[in-house]
Amino acid sequence: MKMLINVPDSVVADALRGMAAAHPELVVDVENRVVVRRDAPVEGKVGLVSGGGSGHEPLHGGFVGAGMLDAACPGEVFTSPVPDQMVRAAAAVDSGAGVLFVVKNYTGDVLNFRMAAELAEDEGVQVATVVVNDDVAVTDSLHTAGRRGTGATLFVEKIAGAAAAEGAPLDRVAGLARQVVESARSFGVALSSCTTPAKGGPMFDLPAGELELGVGIHGEPGRERRAMMTAGEIADYAVDAVLADLRPRQPVLLLVNGMGGTPLLELYGFSAEVHRVLGERGVPVARTLVGNYVTSLDMAGCSVTLCQVDEELLRLWDAPVRTPALRWGC
Amino acid sequence: MAEAAASVDREAARLTELDSAIGDADHGSNLQRGFAAVVKTLEAEPPGTPGAVLTTAGRQLISTVGGASGPLYGTLLRRTGKELGDADGVTVGELRAALRAGVDAVAQLGGSAPGDATMLDALDPAVEALATSFRAAAEAAGQGAEATVPLQARKGRASYLGERSIGHQDPGATSSALLFTALAAVADEGEAA
């Protein structure tokens, strides 16, 4: 497997150095692995901090900037960051109004952010935490780790980020973030395995003629394997899986997300099929975002995330945002 | 019981070797990174007591490992170290009581219990068997790790596999067994010396 890297050990550091060179509006601390908007802390504003394993770019570093995250903590590839990174990030973005941690529901992320919240509070930073768990491919029960956090993370970070930019207090920003979590569900599909730099080969074995339905963003298996399907058939399956869990009574935000190895030509074609299915099911789409936003290295495949929105959430979604990967209205 | 200070030091180096030998995708390399940092820190500033060695090592693991194993192993060592307090030496009985507190803290942090196919399946029987000997504890941990094979994982990333996790030995239980094997090896050396 050929990869555009130097050595596997320096992949994350090298990427951060490149990010620093490309985005002078960000302060990229390569050694401590923290990405912070240059104008942080913003006076009177709640700080938004997220993070997780690397390999999901542009999540989360690509979403740092005005109207979204104040800081991101990248971990090793597919491995949670450590509490020191989060404490550093929280201290850098706290203006006294408190900090919201946006955490995807993986055991490592949850435990490290929980420890970081305690440490940051010891240092006088008020911290609230929201855990994103939108993946309907995984059952949620008292006896499991619960649903995984995937595409809905982008909706949470954008909408909570907009509320924070408007000056909403910490409990309001956290409340909106939780509302988005409760309103959003996702389903992912893999057409190929991803390749971790350390391993240098496919992470799992997926025969050429098959696809994995319900895959996670770390290549975790999903619900089932089937012979390869058309974009239309995949859209039917994915949308129905989401709608079986989320029964929207309001218009939805739609994210058609690429896993990193699928071209936009295919993603737009797939998006057309998702629109067709949602139309057939009577679900109005308020806004659509198509692209590679929550990726899994070089995995071919896609995910569908729906988030039902009221007027307030839609207004916050439309609010200006200026980050490396998401930018509109300013 | 030999000085825990020296034992943890040697144990860390051994674990690094043992874990890289397993070659588990990132559990091995993450622990390797963490224990390498532990050895470096302990060599740079050797703590004065066994308890301090464990708390320092635990804090270092939390700061470097990431994933779930960082907080879990970090909590295990930190809590065990805190229980030992600032005594200059410890008996096997004191170590066992302290480890029990450490394992309970891991169970609380991870929200899991023996039978969930996690590191607890190795840690829990090991602490029980420590009442007999270090060797018995290591054997119990190894058997506990093997006993995760037919279990369905309920915690961590393996739980997403659901029934498909059955038939696989839990990596966390495996590395926990390695820890106790290393501890037993060092304790044997200590007795021989």
XYZ file of C-alpha atoms in Angstrom:
523
model
C 0.000 0.000 0.000
C 1.519 3.309 -1.089
C 0.928 6.288 1.223
C 1.998 9.919 0.976
C 3.838 9.917 4.309
C 7.350 10.037 5.719
C 7.185 7.453 8.492
C 4.082 6.143 10.298
C 5.189 7.579 13.661
C 5.196 11.179 12.461
C 1.967 11.181 10.437
C -0.057 13.239 12.925
C 2.765 15.716 13.667
C 3.502 16.167 9.962
C -0.157 16.865 9.215
C -0.301 19.440 12.009
C 2.797 21.190 10.651
C 1.103 21.413 7.278
C -2.058 22.711 8.866
C -0.079 25.415 10.660
C 1.510 26.505 7.381
C -1.822 26.622 5.564
C -3.861 28.336 8.255
C -2.202 31.294 9.966
C -5.579 32.072 11.540
C -4.994 29.014 13.745
C -2.354 28.409 16.393
C -1.185 24.830 15.890
C 0.843 23.473 18.805
C 2.441 20.480 17.102
C 4.260 19.194 20.182
C 1.281 19.305 22.534
C -1.247 18.498 19.809
C -3.690 21.328 20.262
C -5.248 23.447 17.490
C -6.643 26.790 18.707
C -8.146 29.743 16.857
C -5.642 32.578 16.966
C -8.025 35.109 18.553
C -8.865 32.819 21.524
C -10.060 33.336 24.129
C -12.887 35.423 22.717
C -14.074 37.809 25.425
C -17.339 36.721 27.056
C -17.799 33.714 24.741
C -18.249 30.103 25.777
C -15.318 28.071 24.437
C -15.999 24.955 22.364
C -13.435 22.156 22.511
C -13.588 18.831 20.723
C -11.150 16.138 19.780
C -10.662 12.506 19.033
C -8.427 10.170 17.141
C -6.741 11.431 13.991
C -7.723 9.937 10.650
C -11.170 11.587 10.501
C -10.041 14.846 8.891
C -11.291 17.501 8.519
C -12.908 16.540 11.853
C -11.974 18.176 14.278
C -9.103 20.566 13.481
C -10.753 21.617 10.229
C -13.728 22.928 12.189
C -11.780 25.331 14.389
C -12.602 28.958 13.714
C -15.243 31.662 14.019
C -18.720 30.225 14.515
C -17.646 26.676 15.325
C -14.904 25.167 17.536
C -12.409 27.239 19.524
C -9.956 24.365 19.860
C -9.417 20.775 18.799
C -7.266 18.008 20.264
C -6.083 15.399 17.753
C -5.043 12.038 19.155
C -2.949 9.348 17.514
C -4.588 7.701 14.505
C -7.946 6.278 15.685
C -6.873 6.769 19.332
C -8.368 9.245 21.764
C -6.297 12.267 22.758
C -5.097 12.470 26.371
C -6.465 14.720 29.148
C -3.409 17.012 29.099
C -4.314 18.135 25.567
C -7.894 18.906 26.540
C -6.918 20.757 29.706
C -4.460 22.849 27.689
C -7.146 23.564 25.085
C -9.730 24.478 27.725
C -7.315 26.896 29.402
C -6.503 28.496 26.031
C -10.124 29.155 25.045
C -11.776 29.946 28.375
C -12.641 33.612 28.694
C -14.358 33.008 32.016
C -17.662 32.007 30.374
C -16.851 28.293 30.570
C -16.038 25.574 28.078
C -18.147 22.931 26.333
C -16.504 19.594 25.532
C -18.025 17.906 22.472
C -17.221 14.197 22.819
C -17.954 11.324 20.463
C -19.201 8.223 22.223
C -16.149 5.977 22.257
C -14.894 4.634 25.569
C -11.452 6.212 25.180
C -12.781 9.644 24.256
C -15.373 9.590 27.026
C -12.889 8.544 29.743
C -10.159 10.988 28.704
C -12.556 13.931 28.410
C -14.093 13.004 31.773
C -10.669 13.102 33.409
C -9.881 16.351 31.598
C -13.107 17.959 32.817
C -12.148 17.183 36.410
C -8.630 18.531 35.958
C -9.841 21.696 34.172
C -12.389 22.366 36.918
C -9.595 22.033 39.480
C -7.940 24.880 37.588
C -11.081 27.000 37.794
C -12.500 26.395 34.315
C -16.228 25.660 34.268
C -16.801 22.666 31.964
C -19.942 21.138 30.465
C -19.819 18.004 28.326
C -22.066 16.676 25.587
C -21.615 13.142 24.256
C -22.574 12.564 20.612
C -24.086 9.123 19.894
C -25.886 9.110 16.574
C -24.958 5.826 14.858
C -28.077 3.676 14.583
C -26.064 0.664 13.353
C -25.119 0.002 16.973
C -27.582 -0.889 19.679
C -27.854 1.399 22.650
C -28.464 -0.358 25.948
C -27.335 -0.458 29.547
C -25.164 -3.455 28.710
C -23.172 -1.979 25.830
C -20.943 1.025 25.254
C -23.895 2.532 23.381
C -24.206 4.085 19.958
C -21.075 5.479 18.306
C -20.623 9.181 17.607
C -20.186 9.962 13.909
C -21.618 12.500 11.436
C -23.884 14.298 13.912
C -20.732 15.683 15.528
C -20.525 18.199 12.686
C -24.096 19.399 13.344
C -23.418 19.685 17.088
C -20.198 21.641 16.600
C -21.750 24.003 14.028
C -24.990 24.730 15.871
C -23.505 24.976 19.369
C -20.655 27.023 17.880
C -23.124 29.493 16.383
C -24.958 29.840 19.698
C -21.674 30.454 21.511
C -20.678 33.040 18.893
C -23.924 34.905 19.609
C -22.989 35.050 23.286
C -25.278 32.354 24.688
C -24.263 31.195 28.187
C -22.737 27.749 28.834
C -25.946 26.013 29.927
C -27.763 27.290 26.829
C -24.945 26.229 24.470
C -24.790 22.793 26.117
C -28.589 22.486 25.985
C -28.653 23.211 22.248
C -25.833 20.720 21.691
C -27.849 18.033 23.512
C -30.943 18.939 21.489
C -28.951 18.344 18.301
C -27.684 15.001 19.627
C -31.233 13.909 20.406
C -32.415 15.061 16.969
C -29.724 13.432 14.838
C -29.023 9.872 13.652
C -26.537 8.376 11.203
C -25.802 5.231 9.228
C -22.558 4.376 7.428
C -21.560 2.057 4.609
C -18.103 0.814 3.609
C -17.130 -0.264 0.100
C -13.526 -0.887 1.134
C -11.408 -1.079 4.275
C -9.379 1.866 5.513
C -5.590 1.641 5.812
C -3.901 2.772 9.020
C -0.374 4.145 8.494
C 1.002 1.953 11.298
C -0.359 -1.215 9.728
C 0.216 -0.201 6.124
C -2.462 -2.554 4.852
C -6.240 -2.963 4.997
C -7.640 -2.869 8.538
C -10.278 -5.463 7.739
C -10.945 -7.846 4.911
C -13.777 -6.789 2.614
C -13.995 -8.815 -0.606
C -14.230 -6.843 -3.849
C -17.820 -7.794 -4.556
C -19.203 -6.984 -1.085
C -20.046 -3.994 1.079
C -20.353 -3.562 4.853
C -23.640 -2.004 5.966
C -23.515 -0.064 9.239
C -19.743 0.389 9.365
C -18.129 2.642 11.975
C -15.597 5.377 11.314
C -12.730 3.208 12.586
C -13.575 0.323 10.315
C -15.606 -1.378 13.055
C -18.014 -3.848 11.495
C -21.650 -2.966 11.159
C -24.850 -4.910 10.811
C -24.214 -7.124 7.848
C -22.358 -7.766 4.649
C -24.019 -8.053 1.299
C -23.139 -8.318 -2.338
C -22.413 -4.873 -3.788
C -25.519 -2.708 -4.253
C -26.327 0.312 -6.445
C -26.268 3.835 -5.031
C -30.068 3.817 -5.088
C -30.277 0.551 -3.144
C -27.730 1.773 -0.592
C -29.694 5.026 -0.163
C -32.897 3.042 0.485
C -31.133 0.890 3.087
C -29.283 3.727 4.850
C -32.191 6.171 4.991
C -34.599 3.493 6.200
C -32.120 2.471 8.908
C -31.997 6.077 10.150
C -35.761 6.624 9.858
C -36.453 3.427 11.800
C -34.807 5.169 14.768
C -35.501 8.842 14.111
C -39.039 9.762 13.110
C -38.723 13.398 12.098
C -41.770 15.620 12.499
C -39.883 18.608 11.182
C -37.606 19.294 8.206
C -34.122 17.781 8.427
C -30.561 18.820 7.828
C -28.940 16.205 5.601
C -25.255 15.341 5.651
C -24.106 13.030 2.870
C -20.631 12.311 4.107
C -17.752 10.660 2.317
C -15.481 8.308 4.261
C -12.346 9.652 2.575
C -11.931 7.365 -0.421
C -15.065 8.107 -2.431
C -15.055 10.883 -5.050
C -17.575 13.731 -4.984
C -18.946 12.505 -8.312
C -20.210 9.401 -6.495
C -21.244 11.292 -3.357
C -23.423 13.721 -5.334
C -24.999 10.836 -7.224
C -25.651 9.093 -3.913
C -27.032 12.337 -2.481
C -29.552 12.486 -5.327
C -30.721 9.000 -4.350
C -30.964 9.993 -0.663
C -33.148 12.944 -1.678
C -35.328 10.609 -3.721
C -35.809 8.241 -0.761
C -36.521 11.057 1.691
C -39.060 12.450 -0.789
C -40.752 9.064 -1.027
C -40.857 8.829 2.796
C -42.321 12.330 3.101
C -39.349 13.884 4.928
C -38.633 17.476 3.812
C -34.951 18.410 3.556
C -34.135 21.926 4.765
C -30.401 21.938 3.929
C -27.957 19.486 2.374
C -24.216 19.228 2.889
C -22.246 16.866 0.645
C -18.555 16.122 1.082
C -15.796 14.437 3.075
C -16.263 15.765 6.612
C -16.082 12.832 9.043
C -13.751 10.452 7.309
C -12.067 7.157 8.010
C -8.641 7.590 6.388
C -8.923 6.201 2.837
C -12.066 4.139 3.300
C -14.400 4.084 0.311
C -17.967 4.565 1.389
C -20.370 7.088 2.804
C -22.653 7.892 5.671
C -26.021 9.584 5.920
C -26.882 11.819 8.864
C -30.278 13.395 9.401
C -30.951 16.050 12.026
C -34.478 17.354 12.483
C -34.490 21.082 13.076
C -36.843 23.749 14.366
C -36.502 27.372 13.249
C -33.928 28.116 15.938
C -31.618 25.219 15.026
C -31.958 26.049 11.325
C -31.094 29.690 11.982
C -27.996 28.624 13.941
C -27.013 26.214 11.153
C -27.236 29.063 8.631
C -25.229 31.458 10.826
C -21.803 32.516 9.503
C -18.917 30.093 9.927
C -15.279 30.504 8.977
C -13.093 27.426 9.430
C -10.677 25.555 7.155
C -13.301 22.983 6.153
C -16.652 24.711 6.614
C -17.165 28.272 5.519
C -20.219 30.300 4.605
C -21.932 33.604 5.302
C -18.717 35.504 5.970
C 7.630 -8.551 48.661
C 10.592 -6.858 47.038
C 10.773 -3.092 46.745
C 7.923 -2.176 44.408
C 9.900 0.757 43.117
C 12.431 -1.410 41.326
C 9.825 -3.963 40.321
C 7.574 -1.524 38.498
C 10.603 -0.121 36.740
C 11.650 -3.530 35.435
C 8.043 -4.513 34.822
C 7.543 -1.525 32.552
C 10.484 -2.435 30.367
C 9.312 -6.046 30.175
C 5.782 -4.998 29.311
C 6.977 -2.857 26.469
C 8.637 -5.925 24.991
C 5.739 -8.230 25.684
C 3.166 -5.861 24.266
C 5.012 -5.179 21.077
C 5.326 -8.957 20.700
C 1.540 -9.292 20.639
C 1.434 -6.746 17.852
C -2.195 -5.859 18.482
C -2.986 -3.000 16.100
C -2.920 -0.071 18.504
C -3.400 -1.425 22.012
C 0.167 -2.697 21.892
C 1.721 0.416 20.396
C -0.287 2.714 22.683
C 0.809 0.849 25.817
C 4.334 0.688 24.477
C 4.414 4.461 24.113
C 2.970 4.880 27.604
C 5.295 2.502 29.413
C 8.328 3.898 27.590
C 7.347 7.302 28.987
C 6.878 5.757 32.443
C 10.394 4.299 32.424
C 11.833 7.624 31.233
C 10.048 9.582 33.955
C 10.965 7.153 36.731
C 14.604 7.141 35.635
C 14.745 10.928 35.472
C 13.185 11.451 38.891
C 13.085 8.225 40.905
C 10.231 8.498 43.443
C 11.082 7.641 47.036
C 8.350 5.121 47.848
C 6.498 2.257 46.128
C 3.263 4.256 46.349
C 4.871 7.247 44.669
C 6.272 5.057 41.904
C 2.786 3.756 41.119
C 1.053 7.157 41.240
C 3.748 8.723 39.061
C 3.551 5.852 36.583
C -0.242 6.046 36.516
C -0.235 9.790 35.846
C 2.289 9.257 33.059
C 0.129 6.571 31.430
C -2.893 8.880 31.478
C -0.770 11.605 29.839
C 0.664 9.507 27.036
C -1.395 6.439 26.154
C -4.738 7.829 25.002
C -7.598 5.561 24.039
C -9.405 3.743 26.829
C -6.339 1.919 28.124
C -4.627 5.165 29.199
C -7.251 6.236 31.755
C -7.986 2.643 32.803
C -4.398 1.508 33.424
C -3.525 4.969 34.706
C -6.343 4.789 37.234
C -5.344 1.248 38.246
C -1.783 2.287 39.082
C -2.643 5.683 40.556
C -5.334 4.338 42.850
C -3.171 1.399 43.918
C -0.298 3.798 44.612
C -2.511 6.106 46.642
C -3.708 3.186 48.748
C -0.108 2.216 49.506
C 0.503 5.703 50.847
C 4.025 6.878 51.643
C 5.341 3.727 53.346
C 8.928 2.790 52.472
C 8.095 -0.868 51.887
C 4.976 -2.961 51.439
C 3.918 -6.500 52.297
C 2.133 -8.760 49.843
C -1.034 -8.318 51.904
C -0.825 -4.542 51.701
C -0.194 -4.712 47.970
C -3.172 -7.005 47.502
C -5.490 -4.665 49.407
C -4.199 -1.694 47.429
C -4.621 -3.539 44.114
C -8.169 -4.424 45.111
C -8.912 -0.721 45.506
C -7.219 -0.048 42.163
C -9.234 -2.723 40.361
C -12.453 -1.436 41.931
C -11.596 2.041 40.641
C -11.104 0.623 37.139
C -14.484 -1.119 37.324
C -16.135 2.116 38.425
C -14.450 4.251 35.752
C -15.251 1.830 32.950
C -18.693 0.992 34.309
C -17.955 -2.671 33.794
C -17.849 -5.925 35.709
C -16.127 -9.292 35.265
C -17.804 -11.157 32.406
C -17.994 -8.146 30.076
C -14.827 -9.298 28.244
C -12.574 -6.522 29.512
C -9.315 -6.217 31.451
C -11.325 -6.864 34.612
C -11.639 -10.505 33.604
C -7.880 -10.804 34.161
C -7.411 -8.263 36.967
C -10.180 -9.475 39.249
C -9.124 -13.154 39.579
C -5.471 -12.104 39.738
C -6.023 -9.968 42.819
C -7.992 -12.790 44.445
C -5.216 -15.306 43.703
C -2.555 -12.961 45.045
C -3.626 -14.254 48.450
C -1.730 -17.434 47.475
C 1.283 -16.151 45.547
C 2.460 -13.869 42.752
C 2.760 -16.938 40.532
C -0.866 -17.905 41.250
C -1.976 -14.347 40.495
C -0.216 -14.387 37.127
C -1.757 -17.764 36.287
C -5.219 -16.572 37.302
C -4.834 -13.476 35.134
C -3.770 -15.596 32.175
C -6.713 -17.931 32.646
C -9.015 -14.942 33.030
C -7.779 -13.505 29.746
C -8.308 -16.832 27.989
C -11.777 -17.047 29.501
C -12.791 -13.904 27.553
C -12.654 -15.886 24.289
C -16.229 -17.229 24.422
C -17.627 -14.027 25.954
C -19.533 -11.312 24.106
C -17.806 -7.958 24.581
C -20.058 -5.415 26.285
C -17.696 -2.512 26.739
C -15.324 -0.555 24.560
C -14.964 -0.724 20.816
C -15.272 -4.508 20.756
C -18.858 -4.161 21.987
C -19.849 -2.746 18.575
C -19.168 -6.193 17.160
C -22.025 -7.600 19.221
C -22.206 -11.350 18.855
C -19.336 -11.218 16.406
C -16.991 -10.434 19.321
C -17.490 -13.990 20.581
C -14.440 -16.145 19.881
C -11.866 -13.377 20.330
C -9.612 -12.914 23.346
C -9.902 -9.410 24.795
C -6.694 -7.404 24.254
C -7.164 -5.478 27.514
C -7.436 -8.688 29.519
C -4.397 -9.996 27.661
C -2.234 -6.993 28.519
C -3.466 -7.163 32.142
C -2.299 -10.770 32.279
C 1.072 -9.662 30.913
C 1.307 -7.091 33.713
C 0.784 -9.745 36.373
C 3.200 -12.127 34.643
C 5.833 -9.405 34.737
C 5.057 -8.697 38.379
C 5.427 -12.374 39.239
C 8.718 -12.636 37.357
C 10.107 -9.650 39.233
C 8.825 -10.978 42.561
C 10.593 -14.303 41.870
C 13.828 -12.471 41.139
C 13.361 -10.519 44.343
C 12.941 -13.714 46.364
C 15.927 -15.339 44.712
C 18.157 -12.333 45.362
